[in-house]
CSV table of C-alpha atoms in Angstrom, one decimal:
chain,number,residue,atom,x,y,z
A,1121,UNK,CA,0.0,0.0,0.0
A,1122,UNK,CA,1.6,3.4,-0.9
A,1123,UNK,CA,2.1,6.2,1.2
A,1124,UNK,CA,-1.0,8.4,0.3
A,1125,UNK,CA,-3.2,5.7,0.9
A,1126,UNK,CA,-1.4,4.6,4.1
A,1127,UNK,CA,-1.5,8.4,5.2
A,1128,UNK,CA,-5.7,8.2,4.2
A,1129,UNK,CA,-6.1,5.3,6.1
A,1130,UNK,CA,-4.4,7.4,8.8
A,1131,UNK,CA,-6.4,10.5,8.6
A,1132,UNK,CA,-9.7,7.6,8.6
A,1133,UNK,CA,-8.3,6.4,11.5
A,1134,UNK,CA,-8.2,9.2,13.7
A,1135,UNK,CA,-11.4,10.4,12.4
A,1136,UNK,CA,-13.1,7.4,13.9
A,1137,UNK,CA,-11.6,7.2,16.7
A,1138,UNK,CA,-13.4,10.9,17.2
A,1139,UNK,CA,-16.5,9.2,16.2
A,1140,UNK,CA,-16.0,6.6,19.6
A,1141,UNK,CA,-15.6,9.8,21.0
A,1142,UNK,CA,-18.6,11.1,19.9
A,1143,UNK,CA,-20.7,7.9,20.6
A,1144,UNK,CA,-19.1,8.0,24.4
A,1145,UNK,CA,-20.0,12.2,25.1
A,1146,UNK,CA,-23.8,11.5,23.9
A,1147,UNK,CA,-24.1,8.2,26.2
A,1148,UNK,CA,-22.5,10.2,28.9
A,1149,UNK,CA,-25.2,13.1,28.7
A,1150,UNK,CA,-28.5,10.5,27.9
A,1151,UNK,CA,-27.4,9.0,31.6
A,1152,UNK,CA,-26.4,12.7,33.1
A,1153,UNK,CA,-30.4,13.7,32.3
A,1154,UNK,CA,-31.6,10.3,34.0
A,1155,UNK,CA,-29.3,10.3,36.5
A,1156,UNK,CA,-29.2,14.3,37.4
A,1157,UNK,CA,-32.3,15.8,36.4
A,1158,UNK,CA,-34.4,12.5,35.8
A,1159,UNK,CA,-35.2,13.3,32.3
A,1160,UNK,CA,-35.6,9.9,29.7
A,1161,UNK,CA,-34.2,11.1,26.1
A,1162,UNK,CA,-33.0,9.5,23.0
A,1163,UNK,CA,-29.3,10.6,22.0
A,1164,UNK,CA,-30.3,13.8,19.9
A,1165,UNK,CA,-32.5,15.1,22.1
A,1166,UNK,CA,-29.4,14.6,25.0
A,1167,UNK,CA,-27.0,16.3,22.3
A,1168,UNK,CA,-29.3,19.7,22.3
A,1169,UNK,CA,-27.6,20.1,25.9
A,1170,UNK,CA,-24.2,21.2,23.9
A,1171,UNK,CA,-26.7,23.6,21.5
A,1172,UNK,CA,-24.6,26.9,22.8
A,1173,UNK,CA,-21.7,28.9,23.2
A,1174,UNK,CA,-18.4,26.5,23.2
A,1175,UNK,CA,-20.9,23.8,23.0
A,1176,UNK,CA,-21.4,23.8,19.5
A,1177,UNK,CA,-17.4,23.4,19.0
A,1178,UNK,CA,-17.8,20.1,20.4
A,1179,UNK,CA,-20.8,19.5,18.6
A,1180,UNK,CA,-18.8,20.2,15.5
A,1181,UNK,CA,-16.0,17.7,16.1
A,1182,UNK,CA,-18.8,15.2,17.5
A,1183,UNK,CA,-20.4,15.5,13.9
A,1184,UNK,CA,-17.2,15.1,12.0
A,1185,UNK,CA,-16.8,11.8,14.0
A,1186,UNK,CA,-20.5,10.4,14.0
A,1187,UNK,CA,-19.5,10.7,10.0
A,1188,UNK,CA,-16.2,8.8,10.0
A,1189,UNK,CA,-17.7,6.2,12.5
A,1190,UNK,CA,-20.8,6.1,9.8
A,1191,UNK,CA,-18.1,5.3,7.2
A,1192,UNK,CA,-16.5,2.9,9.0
A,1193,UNK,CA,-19.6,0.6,9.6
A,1194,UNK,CA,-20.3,0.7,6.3
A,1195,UNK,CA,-16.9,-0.2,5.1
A,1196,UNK,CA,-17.9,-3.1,7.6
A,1197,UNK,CA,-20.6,-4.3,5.2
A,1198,UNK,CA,-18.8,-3.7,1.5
A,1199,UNK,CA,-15.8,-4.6,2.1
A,1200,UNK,CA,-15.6,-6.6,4.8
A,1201,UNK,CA,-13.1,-4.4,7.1
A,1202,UNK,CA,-13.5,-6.5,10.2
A,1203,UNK,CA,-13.0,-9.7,8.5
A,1204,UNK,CA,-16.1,-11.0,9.5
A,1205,UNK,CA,-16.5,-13.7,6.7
A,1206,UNK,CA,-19.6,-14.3,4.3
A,1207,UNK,CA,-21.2,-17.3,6.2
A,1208,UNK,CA,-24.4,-16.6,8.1
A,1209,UNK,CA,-23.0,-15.2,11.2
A,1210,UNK,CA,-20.7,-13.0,9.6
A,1211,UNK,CA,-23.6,-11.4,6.9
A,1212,UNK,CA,-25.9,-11.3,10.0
A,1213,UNK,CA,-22.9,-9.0,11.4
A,1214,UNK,CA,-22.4,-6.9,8.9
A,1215,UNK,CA,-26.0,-6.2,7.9
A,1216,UNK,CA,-25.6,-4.8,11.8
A,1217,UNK,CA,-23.3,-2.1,10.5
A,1218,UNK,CA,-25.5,-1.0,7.7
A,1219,UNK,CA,-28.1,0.1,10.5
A,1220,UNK,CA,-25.3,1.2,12.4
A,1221,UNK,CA,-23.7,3.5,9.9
A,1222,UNK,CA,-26.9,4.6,9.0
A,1223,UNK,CA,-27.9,5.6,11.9
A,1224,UNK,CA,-24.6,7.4,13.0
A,1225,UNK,CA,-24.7,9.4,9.6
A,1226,UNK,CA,-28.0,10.7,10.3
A,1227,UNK,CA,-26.9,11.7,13.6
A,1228,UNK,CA,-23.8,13.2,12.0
A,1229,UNK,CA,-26.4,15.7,10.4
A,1230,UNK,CA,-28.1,15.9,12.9
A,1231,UNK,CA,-25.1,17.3,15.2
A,1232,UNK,CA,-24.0,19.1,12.1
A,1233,UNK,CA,-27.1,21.1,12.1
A,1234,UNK,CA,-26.8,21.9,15.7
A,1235,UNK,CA,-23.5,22.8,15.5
A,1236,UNK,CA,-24.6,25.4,13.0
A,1237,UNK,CA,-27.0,26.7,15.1
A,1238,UNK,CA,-29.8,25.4,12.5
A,1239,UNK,CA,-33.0,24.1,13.3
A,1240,UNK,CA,-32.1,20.5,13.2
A,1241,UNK,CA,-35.5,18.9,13.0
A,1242,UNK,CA,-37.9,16.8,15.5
A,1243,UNK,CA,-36.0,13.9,17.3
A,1244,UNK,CA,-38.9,13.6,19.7
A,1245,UNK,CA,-39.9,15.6,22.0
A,1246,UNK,CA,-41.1,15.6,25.7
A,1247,UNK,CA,-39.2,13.6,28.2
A,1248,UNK,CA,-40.1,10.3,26.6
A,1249,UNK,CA,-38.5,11.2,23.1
A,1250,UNK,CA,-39.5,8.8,20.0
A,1251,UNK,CA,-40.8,11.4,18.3
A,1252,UNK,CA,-38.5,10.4,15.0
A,1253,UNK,CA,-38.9,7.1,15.5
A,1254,UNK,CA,-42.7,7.2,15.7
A,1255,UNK,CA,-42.5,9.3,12.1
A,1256,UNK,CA,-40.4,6.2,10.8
A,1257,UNK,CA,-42.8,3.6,12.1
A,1258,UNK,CA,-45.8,5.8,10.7
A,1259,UNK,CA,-43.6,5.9,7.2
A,1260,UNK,CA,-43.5,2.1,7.5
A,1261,UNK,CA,-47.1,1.6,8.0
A,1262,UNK,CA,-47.8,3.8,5.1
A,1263,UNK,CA,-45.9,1.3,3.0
A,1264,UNK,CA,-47.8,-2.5,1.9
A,1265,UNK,CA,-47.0,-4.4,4.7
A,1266,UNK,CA,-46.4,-2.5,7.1
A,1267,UNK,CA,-47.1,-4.2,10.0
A,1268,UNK,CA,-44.8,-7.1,9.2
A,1269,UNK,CA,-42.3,-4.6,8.2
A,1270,UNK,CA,-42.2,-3.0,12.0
A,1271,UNK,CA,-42.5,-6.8,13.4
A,1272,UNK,CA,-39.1,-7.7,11.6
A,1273,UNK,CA,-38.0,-4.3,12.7
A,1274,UNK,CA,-39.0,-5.5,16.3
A,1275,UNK,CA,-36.8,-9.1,15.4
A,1276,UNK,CA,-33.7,-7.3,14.5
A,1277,UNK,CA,-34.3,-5.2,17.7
A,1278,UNK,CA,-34.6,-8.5,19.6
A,1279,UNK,CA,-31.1,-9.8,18.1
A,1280,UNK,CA,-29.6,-6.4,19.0
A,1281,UNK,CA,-30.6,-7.5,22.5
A,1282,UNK,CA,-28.9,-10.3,22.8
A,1283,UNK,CA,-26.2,-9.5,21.2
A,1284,UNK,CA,-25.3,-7.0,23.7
A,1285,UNK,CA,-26.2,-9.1,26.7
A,1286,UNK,CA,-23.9,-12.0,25.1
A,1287,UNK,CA,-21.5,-9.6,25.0
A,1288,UNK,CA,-22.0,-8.6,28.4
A,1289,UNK,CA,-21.8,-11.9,29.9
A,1290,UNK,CA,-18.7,-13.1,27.4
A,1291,UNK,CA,-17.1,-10.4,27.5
A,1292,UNK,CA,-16.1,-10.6,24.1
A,1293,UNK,CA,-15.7,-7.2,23.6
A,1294,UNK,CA,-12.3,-6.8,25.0
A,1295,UNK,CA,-10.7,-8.9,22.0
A,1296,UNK,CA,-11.5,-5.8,20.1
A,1297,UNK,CA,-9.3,-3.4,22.6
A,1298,UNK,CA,-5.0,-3.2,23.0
A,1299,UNK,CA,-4.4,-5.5,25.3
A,1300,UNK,CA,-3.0,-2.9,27.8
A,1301,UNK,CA,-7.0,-1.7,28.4
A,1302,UNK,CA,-8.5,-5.1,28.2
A,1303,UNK,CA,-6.1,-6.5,30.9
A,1304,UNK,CA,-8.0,-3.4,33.0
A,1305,UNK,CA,-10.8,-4.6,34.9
A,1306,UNK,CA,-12.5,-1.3,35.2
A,1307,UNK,CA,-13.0,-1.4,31.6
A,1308,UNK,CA,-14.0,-5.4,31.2
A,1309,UNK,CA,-16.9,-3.9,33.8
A,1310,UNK,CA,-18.1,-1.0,32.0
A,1311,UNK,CA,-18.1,-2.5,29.2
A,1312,UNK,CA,-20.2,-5.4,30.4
A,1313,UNK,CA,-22.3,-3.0,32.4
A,1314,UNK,CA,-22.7,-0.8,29.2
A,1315,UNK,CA,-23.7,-3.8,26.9
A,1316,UNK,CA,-25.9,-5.4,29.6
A,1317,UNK,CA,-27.8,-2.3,29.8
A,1318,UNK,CA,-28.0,-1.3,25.9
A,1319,UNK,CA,-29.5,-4.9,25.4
A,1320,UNK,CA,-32.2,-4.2,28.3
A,1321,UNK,CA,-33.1,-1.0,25.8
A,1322,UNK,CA,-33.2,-2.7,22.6
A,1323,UNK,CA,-34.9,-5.5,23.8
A,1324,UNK,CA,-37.9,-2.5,25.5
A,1325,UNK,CA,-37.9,-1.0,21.9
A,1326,UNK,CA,-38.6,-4.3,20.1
A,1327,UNK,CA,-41.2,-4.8,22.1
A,1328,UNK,CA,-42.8,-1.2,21.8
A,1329,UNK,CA,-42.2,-2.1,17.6
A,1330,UNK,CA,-43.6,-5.4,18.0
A,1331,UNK,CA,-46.8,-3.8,19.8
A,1332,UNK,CA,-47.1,-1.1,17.0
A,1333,UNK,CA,-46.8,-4.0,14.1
A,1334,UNK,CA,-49.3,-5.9,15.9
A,1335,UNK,CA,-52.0,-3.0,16.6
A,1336,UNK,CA,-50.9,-1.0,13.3
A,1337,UNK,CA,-50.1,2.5,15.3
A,1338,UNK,CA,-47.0,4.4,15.1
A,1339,UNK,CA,-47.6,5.9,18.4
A,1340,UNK,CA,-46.9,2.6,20.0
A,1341,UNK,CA,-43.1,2.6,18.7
A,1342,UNK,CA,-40.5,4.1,20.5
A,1343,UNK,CA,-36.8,4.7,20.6
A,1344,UNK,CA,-34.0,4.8,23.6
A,1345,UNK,CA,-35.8,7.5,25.4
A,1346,UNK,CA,-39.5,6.0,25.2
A,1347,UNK,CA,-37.2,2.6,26.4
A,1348,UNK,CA,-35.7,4.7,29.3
A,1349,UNK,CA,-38.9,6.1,30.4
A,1350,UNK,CA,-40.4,3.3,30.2
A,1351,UNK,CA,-38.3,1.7,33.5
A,1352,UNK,CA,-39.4,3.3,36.9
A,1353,UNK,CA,-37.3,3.2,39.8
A,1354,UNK,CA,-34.2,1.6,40.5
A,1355,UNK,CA,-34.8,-0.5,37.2
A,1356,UNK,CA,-34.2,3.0,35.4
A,1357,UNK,CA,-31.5,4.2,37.7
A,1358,UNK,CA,-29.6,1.0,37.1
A,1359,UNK,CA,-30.1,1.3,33.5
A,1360,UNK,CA,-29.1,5.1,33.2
A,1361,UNK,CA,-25.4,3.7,35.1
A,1362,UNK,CA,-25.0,1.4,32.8
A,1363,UNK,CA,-25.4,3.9,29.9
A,1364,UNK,CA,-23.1,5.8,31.7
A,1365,UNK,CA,-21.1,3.3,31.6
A,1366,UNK,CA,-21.0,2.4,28.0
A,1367,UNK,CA,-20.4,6.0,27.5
A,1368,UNK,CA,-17.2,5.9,29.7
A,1369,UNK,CA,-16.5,2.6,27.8
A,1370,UNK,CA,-17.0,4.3,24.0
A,1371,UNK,CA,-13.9,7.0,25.4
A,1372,UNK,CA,-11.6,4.1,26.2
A,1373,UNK,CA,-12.7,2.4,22.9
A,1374,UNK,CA,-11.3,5.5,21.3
A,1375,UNK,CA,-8.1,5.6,22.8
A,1376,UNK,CA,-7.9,1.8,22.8
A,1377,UNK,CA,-9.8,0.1,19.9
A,1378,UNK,CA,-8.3,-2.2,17.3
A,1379,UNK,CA,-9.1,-0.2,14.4
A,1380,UNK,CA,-5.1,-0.2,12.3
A,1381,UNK,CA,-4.7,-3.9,12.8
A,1382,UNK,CA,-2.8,-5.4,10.5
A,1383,UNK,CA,-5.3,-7.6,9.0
A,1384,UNK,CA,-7.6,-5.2,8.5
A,1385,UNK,CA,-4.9,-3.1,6.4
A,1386,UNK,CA,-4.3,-6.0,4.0
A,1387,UNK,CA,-8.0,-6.1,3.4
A,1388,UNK,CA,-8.3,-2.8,2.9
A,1389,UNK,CA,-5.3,-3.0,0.6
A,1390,UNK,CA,-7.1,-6.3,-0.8
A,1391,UNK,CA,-10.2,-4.4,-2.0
A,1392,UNK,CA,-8.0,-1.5,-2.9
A,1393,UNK,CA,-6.8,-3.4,-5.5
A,1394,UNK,CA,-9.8,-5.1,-6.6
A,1395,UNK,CA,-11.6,-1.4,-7.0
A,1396,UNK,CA,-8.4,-0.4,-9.1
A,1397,UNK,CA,-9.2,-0.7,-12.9
């Protein structure tokens, strides 16, 4: 691989590793408004907290990373970055980062717009949030089949769950860290803390999406917030920590995460090569 596109891969790098960053600052906040002021809210909604003053300079970089990390999935899915194979599993993985680069692009413009000091559009509004994920499930119903597309939306929402909470339990998150911060056992628990309690949330919204497929109303659907609301008490409290926690996680993933390995160079060069005419 020559120097330009070792320096790109560089610049791609860093850029990512912003978008960790990024991911880690908005968890931090959704649990700071649970924890501190007892408010339930989706991540755009938390990022509006940063809408002023030196505020939007962070949102800025946050957007630039929410973009590179949005790349990066998708580079997952294409090319295979990660190395994750084209047997079941491995498709089933990288269809993951199609939703996940999708998602994180969209909040890239989101942030983007906030940064700018634009109105950036309804994300939900209220202390339950869901507002932008009811508009998508209405959009779905609007579509034929509807309702069986928001029950296989409530599926993949379920396999998101379990995901996490095998990761959790495993712990199979550290092989993707320097071995320097997965030898720490501060971050082997807030990692499993932060998984354990992003599948309690996806599983929640695949069951608000599985209601809405089932009785046909977008109001029934709901994102993170809608999930967090959802919990009362110390269920809530002990959910908001562990968001927390996969927000302090997200910041050691972007000091710490595997991204340059070797292996996933060669690929890159690999595909490189098969893109070249």
């Amino acid at each position: 691989m020559n120097g330009t596109a070792m320096n790109g891969i560089g610049k791609m790098e860093a850029a990512t590793r912003m978008g960790f960053a990024a991911r880690g600052i908005m968890y931090l906040l959704i649990a700071f408004l649970a924890l501190w002021w007892g408010r339930a809210e989706d991540g755009p909604d938390a990022l509006k907290l940063l809408d002023s003053g030196a505020g939007r300079a962070i949102l800025a970089v946050m957007a630039l990373g929410f973009f590179a990390y949005g790349i990066w999935r998708l580079a997952e899915v294409f090319i295979d970055s990660e190395g994750h194979g084209s047997k079941a599993k491995g498709l089933a993985v990288r269809a993951g980062g199609t939703v996940s680069g999708i998602i994180h692009l969209g909040l890239g413009v989101y942030t983007a717009r906030l940064a700018a000091g634009q109105p950036a559009g309804a994300s939900g509004g209220g202390s339950g949030g869901g507002g932008g994920t009811e508009e998508g499930a209405a959009t779905a119903l609007s579509l034929p089949g509807g309702e069986w597309l928001l029950m296989l939306a409530a599926a993949a929402l379920l396999g998101t769950a379990v995901v996490n909470l095998v990761k959790a339990i495993k712990g199979s998150f550290l092989k993707q860290l320097d071995s320097r911060a997965a030898a720490q056992d501060w971050v082997k628990w807030a990692g499993r803390g932060g998984y354990a309690a992003r599948g309690v949330v996806f599983a929640i919204m695949a069951w608000f999406f599985w209601k809405a497929g089932a009785a046909a109303s977008a109001e029934q659907a709901g994102g993170l917030g809608e999930a967090l609301g959802w919990l009362t008490g110390w269920p809530r409290m002990a959910v908001a920590i562990g968001l927390g926690l996969f927000g302090i996680f997200s910041l050691v993933e972007a000091r710490y995460r595997r991204i340059n390995d070797p292996k996933v160079l060669a690929r890159l060069q690999n595909a490189g090569r098969r893109l070249t005419p």
